[in-house]
Amino acid sequence: MLLKWNAQLYDQQHDFVAAYGKGLLTFIPQQPNQAILDLGCGTGGLTAQLTQLGHRVLGIDSSASMIAEAKQSHPTAEYQVQNALEMTYQNEWDVVFSNAVFHWISNHQLLMNQIARALKPNGVLVCEFGAAGNIATIEHGFDAALQRVGGRYQSRFNFATAETFGNEVERAGMTIEQVETYDRPTPLKGGEAGLANWARQFFASDLARYNDQQQTEILTIMADNVRSTLWDGQQWVADYRRLRCVAHR
Ligand SMILES: C[S@@+](CC[C@H](N)C(=O)[O-])C[C@H]1O[C@@H](n2cnc3c(N)ncnc32)[C@H](O)[C@@H]1O
């Protein structure tokens, strides 16, 4: 599925994605001389931190604009434009790390097969992404707003349950160390405008079908629809739910 990423907007407004990802770094084994692949590295904030943990660190991302921004902002790591579903690595990485990426990829079984093949024997997958139920309130509010202008929302996300994802990891031949889901209410930057800014990034292709005036109307209706649940009086708090998994080959 294609989403045109706005790398600057991502860094200015949505840097919380990488900030939360820092916690995930603690699951990476502390071994000297590790080769680490950051799958879906985005603008490279976490990839740069991974260079403290490995001797070879490569960030790959299918978005050329994200990779261009990463090369400029975090030049300590190496980067390549690459689709994870088409990577050809075999027995090459000690760690495959991935934060906030897998829900963008519809075929998790193919992805897990690719990762299992890319890992060295005993290599580790450390990943976190949106779990089943992630942003359910926002998606419902957005769908209801689209219906008011004659549209419908079709979620493009693959938010998995721990059971389904765990089965796919095991079918790819990996052994699960942990797989769990948890609620992570996530404050959005920008005060009143925070939810609309978020939607302009993450629902960009849904909004692109409408003109500017309609987009503003849709986003206003959406905010009204979810205000009683997600506005805490000072900021929007998105109803994020995450799936975290650590597994080895
Ligand atoms: C929300 S961003 C997360 C970026 C970064 N990992 C972070 O924590 O800030 C999701 C990234 O996944 C990338 N992505 C989505 N599908 C991909 C695929 N099939 N192969 C490689 N990257 C992909 C997107 O281009 C985007 O940069």
mmCIF file of C-alpha atoms and ligand atoms in Angstrom:
data_model
loop_
_atom_site.group_PDB
_atom_site.id
_atom_site.type_symbol
_atom_site.label_atom_id
_atom_site.label_comp_id
_atom_site.label_asym_id
_atom_site.label_seq_id
_atom_site.Cartn_x
_atom_site.Cartn_y
_atom_site.Cartn_z
ATOM 1 C CA MET A 1 0.000 0.000 0.000
ATOM 2 C CA LEU A 2 1.375 3.370 -0.935
ATOM 3 C CA LEU A 3 1.375 6.375 1.309
ATOM 4 C CA LYS A 4 3.184 9.508 0.286
ATOM 5 C CA TRP A 5 5.122 10.454 3.399
ATOM 6 C CA ASN A 6 5.710 14.078 4.241
ATOM 7 C CA ALA A 7 9.093 13.647 5.934
ATOM 8 C CA GLN A 8 9.194 17.215 7.320
ATOM 9 C CA LEU A 9 5.682 17.084 8.793
ATOM 10 C CA TYR A 10 6.584 13.676 10.222
ATOM 11 C CA ASP A 11 9.638 15.095 12.017
ATOM 12 C CA GLN A 12 7.919 18.284 13.219
ATOM 13 C CA GLN A 13 4.590 16.888 14.422
ATOM 14 C CA HIS A 14 4.942 13.128 14.750
ATOM 15 C CA ASP A 15 8.369 12.694 16.289
ATOM 16 C CA PHE A 16 6.540 10.980 19.194
ATOM 17 C CA VAL A 17 6.604 7.831 17.020
ATOM 18 C CA ALA A 18 10.375 7.579 17.289
ATOM 19 C CA ALA A 19 10.351 8.868 20.891
ATOM 20 C CA TYR A 20 8.182 5.938 22.002
ATOM 21 C CA GLY A 21 10.375 3.628 19.929
ATOM 22 C CA LYS A 22 13.326 4.377 22.239
ATOM 23 C CA GLY A 23 11.813 2.014 24.832
ATOM 24 C CA LEU A 24 11.960 -0.729 22.227
ATOM 25 C CA LEU A 25 15.731 -0.329 21.903
ATOM 26 C CA THR A 26 16.125 -1.854 25.379
ATOM 27 C CA PHE A 27 15.055 -5.242 23.954
ATOM 28 C CA ILE A 28 18.081 -5.376 21.652
ATOM 29 C CA PRO A 29 20.770 -7.776 22.932
ATOM 30 C CA GLN A 30 23.911 -6.058 24.223
ATOM 31 C CA GLN A 31 26.450 -7.850 22.025
ATOM 32 C CA PRO A 32 29.583 -6.458 20.427
ATOM 33 C CA ASN A 33 29.800 -6.382 16.627
ATOM 34 C CA GLN A 34 26.151 -6.817 15.791
ATOM 35 C CA ALA A 35 24.767 -6.185 12.325
ATOM 36 C CA ILE A 36 21.409 -4.423 12.769
ATOM 37 C CA LEU A 37 18.762 -3.783 10.131
ATOM 38 C CA ASP A 38 16.259 -1.008 10.941
ATOM 39 C CA LEU A 39 13.260 -2.010 8.832
ATOM 40 C CA GLY A 40 11.092 1.001 7.901
ATOM 41 C CA CYS A 41 13.557 3.461 9.397
ATOM 42 C CA GLY A 42 11.625 6.608 8.412
ATOM 43 C CA THR A 43 13.658 9.752 9.023
ATOM 44 C CA GLY A 44 16.386 7.823 10.868
ATOM 45 C CA GLY A 45 16.025 9.070 14.466
ATOM 46 C CA LEU A 46 16.128 5.554 15.906
ATOM 47 C CA THR A 47 18.574 4.262 13.291
ATOM 48 C CA ALA A 48 21.129 6.794 14.542
ATOM 49 C CA GLN A 49 20.643 5.496 18.085
ATOM 50 C CA LEU A 50 21.087 1.928 16.883
ATOM 51 C CA THR A 51 24.634 2.815 15.823
ATOM 52 C CA GLN A 52 25.488 2.748 19.572
ATOM 53 C CA LEU A 53 24.422 -0.916 19.645
ATOM 54 C CA GLY A 54 25.843 -2.365 16.447
ATOM 55 C CA HIS A 55 28.951 -2.142 14.293
ATOM 56 C CA ARG A 56 26.940 -2.231 11.052
ATOM 57 C CA VAL A 57 23.583 -0.475 11.023
ATOM 58 C CA LEU A 58 21.471 -0.095 7.900
ATOM 59 C CA GLY A 59 18.128 1.687 7.743
ATOM 60 C CA ILE A 60 15.827 0.689 4.909
ATOM 61 C CA ASP A 61 12.541 2.314 3.947
ATOM 62 C CA SER A 62 10.284 2.128 0.904
ATOM 63 C CA SER A 63 9.828 5.920 0.913
ATOM 64 C CA ALA A 64 12.514 7.860 -0.979
ATOM 65 C CA SER A 65 11.599 11.099 0.823
ATOM 66 C CA MET A 66 12.034 9.469 4.250
ATOM 67 C CA ILE A 67 15.441 8.081 3.231
ATOM 68 C CA ALA A 68 16.535 11.458 1.820
ATOM 69 C CA GLU A 69 15.604 13.131 5.127
ATOM 70 C CA ALA A 70 17.325 10.376 7.154
ATOM 71 C CA LYS A 71 20.571 10.774 5.188
ATOM 72 C CA GLN A 72 20.522 14.484 5.834
ATOM 73 C CA SER A 73 19.432 14.508 9.494
ATOM 74 C CA HIS A 74 21.163 11.394 10.855
ATOM 75 C CA PRO A 75 24.199 10.688 8.666
ATOM 76 C CA THR A 76 25.921 8.395 11.211
ATOM 77 C CA ALA A 77 23.994 5.386 9.843
ATOM 78 C CA GLU A 78 23.703 3.935 6.332
ATOM 79 C CA TYR A 79 20.389 4.053 4.475
ATOM 80 C CA GLN A 80 18.783 2.532 1.388
ATOM 81 C CA VAL A 81 15.402 2.839 -0.296
ATOM 82 C CA GLN A 82 14.059 -0.713 -0.141
ATOM 83 C CA ASN A 83 10.709 -2.437 0.157
ATOM 84 C CA ALA A 84 10.910 -4.936 3.031
ATOM 85 C CA LEU A 85 8.767 -7.385 1.062
ATOM 86 C CA GLU A 86 11.372 -7.469 -1.688
ATOM 87 C CA MET A 87 14.600 -7.585 0.314
ATOM 88 C CA THR A 88 16.921 -10.451 -0.614
ATOM 89 C CA TYR A 89 19.083 -10.831 2.520
ATOM 90 C CA GLN A 90 19.984 -14.331 3.666
ATOM 91 C CA ASN A 91 21.618 -15.102 7.048
ATOM 92 C CA GLU A 92 22.889 -11.546 7.180
ATOM 93 C CA TRP A 93 21.552 -9.724 10.261
ATOM 94 C CA ASP A 94 21.976 -10.340 13.998
ATOM 95 C CA VAL A 95 19.024 -8.053 14.728
ATOM 96 C CA VAL A 96 16.072 -6.895 12.674
ATOM 97 C CA PHE A 97 14.528 -3.923 14.478
ATOM 98 C CA SER A 98 11.292 -2.255 13.445
ATOM 99 C CA ASN A 99 9.192 0.459 15.087
ATOM 100 C CA ALA A 100 5.741 1.543 13.899
ATOM 101 C CA VAL A 101 5.985 -0.085 10.480
ATOM 102 C CA PHE A 102 4.255 -3.478 10.259
ATOM 103 C CA HIS A 103 0.691 -2.083 10.354
ATOM 104 C CA TRP A 104 1.472 -0.464 6.979
ATOM 105 C CA ILE A 105 2.206 -3.870 5.441
ATOM 106 C CA SER A 106 -0.770 -6.046 4.524
ATOM 107 C CA ASN A 107 1.011 -9.399 4.148
ATOM 108 C CA HIS A 108 2.579 -10.180 7.539
ATOM 109 C CA GLN A 109 3.304 -13.803 6.635
ATOM 110 C CA LEU A 110 5.433 -12.783 3.660
ATOM 111 C CA LEU A 111 7.115 -10.132 5.810
ATOM 112 C CA MET A 112 7.932 -12.678 8.550
ATOM 113 C CA ASN A 113 9.304 -15.125 5.946
ATOM 114 C CA GLN A 114 11.528 -12.351 4.581
ATOM 115 C CA ILE A 115 12.766 -11.414 8.059
ATOM 116 C CA ALA A 116 13.421 -15.041 9.097
ATOM 117 C CA ARG A 117 15.518 -15.527 5.961
ATOM 118 C CA ALA A 118 17.390 -12.249 6.520
ATOM 119 C CA LEU A 119 18.335 -13.127 10.120
ATOM 120 C CA LYS A 120 21.417 -15.156 10.990
ATOM 121 C CA PRO A 121 20.720 -18.354 12.980
ATOM 122 C CA ASN A 122 19.834 -17.140 16.520
ATOM 123 C CA GLY A 123 19.335 -13.626 15.145
ATOM 124 C CA VAL A 124 16.624 -11.586 16.856
ATOM 125 C CA LEU A 125 13.528 -9.743 15.638
ATOM 126 C CA VAL A 126 12.514 -6.803 17.871
ATOM 127 C CA CYS A 127 9.374 -5.051 16.674
ATOM 128 C CA GLU A 128 6.427 -2.950 17.722
ATOM 129 C CA PHE A 129 3.459 -1.701 15.734
ATOM 130 C CA GLY A 130 -0.273 -1.007 15.898
ATOM 131 C CA ALA A 131 -2.320 -3.812 17.466
ATOM 132 C CA ALA A 132 -5.946 -4.757 16.788
ATOM 133 C CA GLY A 133 -8.085 -1.912 18.172
ATOM 134 C CA ASN A 134 -5.405 0.735 17.591
ATOM 135 C CA ILE A 135 -6.987 4.166 16.873
ATOM 136 C CA ALA A 136 -10.465 2.563 16.741
ATOM 137 C CA THR A 137 -12.117 5.746 18.061
ATOM 138 C CA ILE A 138 -10.333 7.939 15.514
ATOM 139 C CA GLU A 139 -11.174 5.573 12.633
ATOM 140 C CA HIS A 140 -14.873 5.483 13.605
ATOM 141 C CA GLY A 141 -14.984 9.265 13.965
ATOM 142 C CA PHE A 142 -13.286 9.721 10.591
ATOM 143 C CA ASP A 143 -15.615 7.232 8.885
ATOM 144 C CA ALA A 144 -18.690 9.000 10.290
ATOM 145 C CA ALA A 145 -17.289 12.347 9.053
ATOM 146 C CA LEU A 146 -16.660 10.934 5.562
ATOM 147 C CA GLN A 147 -20.195 9.578 5.434
ATOM 148 C CA ARG A 148 -21.503 13.114 6.037
ATOM 149 C CA VAL A 149 -19.891 14.158 2.708
ATOM 150 C CA GLY A 150 -20.967 10.996 0.869
ATOM 151 C CA GLY A 151 -17.784 8.951 1.385
ATOM 152 C CA ARG A 152 -16.702 5.901 3.349
ATOM 153 C CA TYR A 153 -13.452 5.110 5.171
ATOM 154 C CA GLN A 154 -11.689 1.865 4.354
ATOM 155 C CA SER A 155 -8.901 1.230 6.824
ATOM 156 C CA ARG A 156 -5.628 0.534 5.057
ATOM 157 C CA PHE A 157 -3.951 -0.640 8.249
ATOM 158 C CA ASN A 158 -3.076 -4.182 9.262
ATOM 159 C CA PHE A 159 -3.541 -4.002 13.029
ATOM 160 C CA ALA A 160 -2.860 -7.547 14.256
ATOM 161 C CA THR A 161 -3.792 -9.548 17.335
ATOM 162 C CA ALA A 162 -0.980 -11.153 19.321
ATOM 163 C CA GLU A 163 -2.376 -14.578 18.421
ATOM 164 C CA THR A 164 -2.508 -14.052 14.651
ATOM 165 C CA PHE A 165 0.862 -12.334 14.504
ATOM 166 C CA GLY A 166 2.460 -14.897 16.833
ATOM 167 C CA ASN A 167 1.269 -17.702 14.555
ATOM 168 C CA GLU A 168 2.803 -15.974 11.542
ATOM 169 C CA VAL A 169 6.117 -15.508 13.349
ATOM 170 C CA GLU A 170 6.179 -19.205 14.240
ATOM 171 C CA ARG A 171 5.142 -20.328 10.761
ATOM 172 C CA ALA A 172 8.174 -18.438 9.451
ATOM 173 C CA GLY A 173 10.332 -20.659 11.683
ATOM 174 C CA MET A 174 11.083 -18.194 14.482
ATOM 175 C CA THR A 175 10.723 -18.803 18.229
ATOM 176 C CA ILE A 176 8.782 -16.211 20.226
ATOM 177 C CA GLU A 177 10.356 -14.820 23.384
ATOM 178 C CA GLN A 178 7.500 -12.427 24.017
ATOM 179 C CA VAL A 179 4.448 -11.161 22.204
ATOM 180 C CA GLU A 180 1.985 -8.826 23.901
ATOM 181 C CA THR A 181 -0.432 -6.001 23.234
ATOM 182 C CA TYR A 182 -0.959 -2.932 25.416
ATOM 183 C CA ASP A 183 -2.838 0.385 25.402
ATOM 184 C CA ARG A 184 -0.615 3.390 24.884
ATOM 185 C CA PRO A 185 -2.699 6.597 25.005
ATOM 186 C CA THR A 186 -0.645 9.042 22.954
ATOM 187 C CA PRO A 187 -0.844 12.857 23.345
ATOM 188 C CA LEU A 188 -0.702 14.667 20.010
ATOM 189 C CA LYS A 189 1.278 17.868 19.538
ATOM 190 C CA GLY A 190 -0.336 21.122 18.408
ATOM 191 C CA GLY A 191 -3.217 21.697 20.849
ATOM 192 C CA GLU A 192 -6.601 21.932 19.133
ATOM 193 C CA ALA A 193 -4.984 21.411 15.689
ATOM 194 C CA GLY A 194 -3.187 18.225 16.815
ATOM 195 C CA LEU A 195 -5.819 15.734 15.677
ATOM 196 C CA ALA A 196 -6.266 17.347 12.253
ATOM 197 C CA ASN A 197 -2.473 17.447 11.786
ATOM 198 C CA TRP A 198 -2.292 13.771 12.685
ATOM 199 C CA ALA A 199 -5.099 12.916 10.236
ATOM 200 C CA ARG A 200 -3.455 14.927 7.451
ATOM 201 C CA GLN A 201 -0.381 12.692 7.801
ATOM 202 C CA PHE A 202 -1.939 9.302 8.457
ATOM 203 C CA PHE A 203 -5.182 9.608 6.451
ATOM 204 C CA ALA A 204 -3.468 11.576 3.657
ATOM 205 C CA SER A 205 -4.582 9.333 0.819
ATOM 206 C CA ASP A 206 -8.209 9.228 2.060
ATOM 207 C CA LEU A 207 -8.298 13.030 2.290
ATOM 208 C CA ALA A 208 -6.651 13.511 -1.108
ATOM 209 C CA ARG A 209 -9.974 12.654 -2.809
ATOM 210 C CA TYR A 210 -11.536 15.877 -1.471
ATOM 211 C CA ASN A 211 -10.884 19.570 -2.084
ATOM 212 C CA ASP A 212 -9.403 21.813 0.606
ATOM 213 C CA GLN A 213 -12.745 23.073 1.856
ATOM 214 C CA GLN A 214 -14.188 19.546 2.113
ATOM 215 C CA GLN A 215 -11.045 18.353 3.910
ATOM 216 C CA THR A 216 -11.429 21.080 6.526
ATOM 217 C CA GLU A 217 -15.104 20.177 6.941
ATOM 218 C CA ILE A 218 -14.323 16.442 7.315
ATOM 219 C CA LEU A 219 -11.627 17.110 9.902
ATOM 220 C CA THR A 220 -13.896 19.445 11.890
ATOM 221 C CA ILE A 221 -16.710 16.861 11.953
ATOM 222 C CA MET A 222 -14.236 14.132 12.930
ATOM 223 C CA ALA A 223 -12.944 16.229 15.840
ATOM 224 C CA ASP A 224 -16.515 16.839 17.039
ATOM 225 C CA ASN A 225 -17.261 13.104 16.796
ATOM 226 C CA VAL A 226 -14.362 12.028 19.023
ATOM 227 C CA ARG A 227 -13.969 15.038 21.333
ATOM 228 C CA SER A 228 -15.790 13.512 24.318
ATOM 229 C CA THR A 229 -13.410 10.501 24.285
ATOM 230 C CA LEU A 230 -10.073 11.878 23.103
ATOM 231 C CA TRP A 231 -9.861 15.559 24.174
ATOM 232 C CA ASP A 232 -8.568 15.812 27.746
ATOM 233 C CA GLY A 233 -9.232 19.550 28.097
ATOM 234 C CA GLN A 234 -5.760 20.565 26.909
ATOM 235 C CA GLN A 235 -4.741 18.186 24.174
ATOM 236 C CA TRP A 236 -5.858 15.322 21.970
ATOM 237 C CA VAL A 237 -4.856 11.903 23.279
ATOM 238 C CA ALA A 238 -4.957 9.293 20.517
ATOM 239 C CA ASP A 239 -6.210 5.803 21.425
ATOM 240 C CA TYR A 240 -3.089 3.902 20.414
ATOM 241 C CA ARG A 241 -2.771 0.197 21.139
ATOM 242 C CA ARG A 242 0.519 -1.529 20.350
ATOM 243 C CA LEU A 243 1.779 -5.034 19.697
ATOM 244 C CA ARG A 244 5.337 -5.752 20.821
ATOM 245 C CA CYS A 245 7.185 -8.902 19.813
ATOM 246 C CA VAL A 246 10.662 -10.283 20.414
ATOM 247 C CA ALA A 247 11.502 -13.529 18.591
ATOM 248 C CA HIS A 248 14.618 -15.327 17.408
ATOM 249 C CA ARG A 249 15.449 -17.572 14.516
HETATM 250 C C1 LIG B 1 5.377 5.616 11.083
HETATM 251 S S1 LIG B 1 6.841 5.470 10.114
HETATM 252 C C2 LIG B 1 7.992 4.876 11.350
HETATM 253 C C3 LIG B 1 9.412 5.287 11.051
HETATM 254 C C4 LIG B 1 10.451 4.936 12.104
HETATM 255 N N1 LIG B 1 10.595 3.504 12.254
HETATM 256 C C5 LIG B 1 10.166 5.618 13.422
HETATM 257 O O1 LIG B 1 10.020 4.912 14.438
HETATM 258 O O2 LIG B 1 10.086 6.853 13.458
HETATM 259 C C6 LIG B 1 6.529 4.039 9.113
HETATM 260 C C7 LIG B 1 7.574 3.828 8.018
HETATM 261 O O3 LIG B 1 7.396 2.538 7.432
HETATM 262 C C8 LIG B 1 7.776 2.635 6.077
HETATM 263 N N2 LIG B 1 7.254 1.467 5.341
HETATM 264 C C9 LIG B 1 5.964 1.122 5.132
HETATM 265 N N3 LIG B 1 5.897 0.006 4.393
HETATM 266 C C10 LIG B 1 7.171 -0.389 4.122
HETATM 267 C C11 LIG B 1 7.753 -1.477 3.395
HETATM 268 N N4 LIG B 1 6.998 -2.399 2.777
HETATM 269 N N5 LIG B 1 9.099 -1.568 3.334
HETATM 270 C C12 LIG B 1 9.882 -0.638 3.935
HETATM 271 N N6 LIG B 1 9.389 0.419 4.634
HETATM 272 C C13 LIG B 1 8.046 0.545 4.734
HETATM 273 C C14 LIG B 1 7.168 3.958 5.658
HETATM 274 O O4 LIG B 1 7.722 4.445 4.457
HETATM 275 C C15 LIG B 1 7.477 4.830 6.873
HETATM 276 O O5 LIG B 1 8.698 5.520 6.754
#
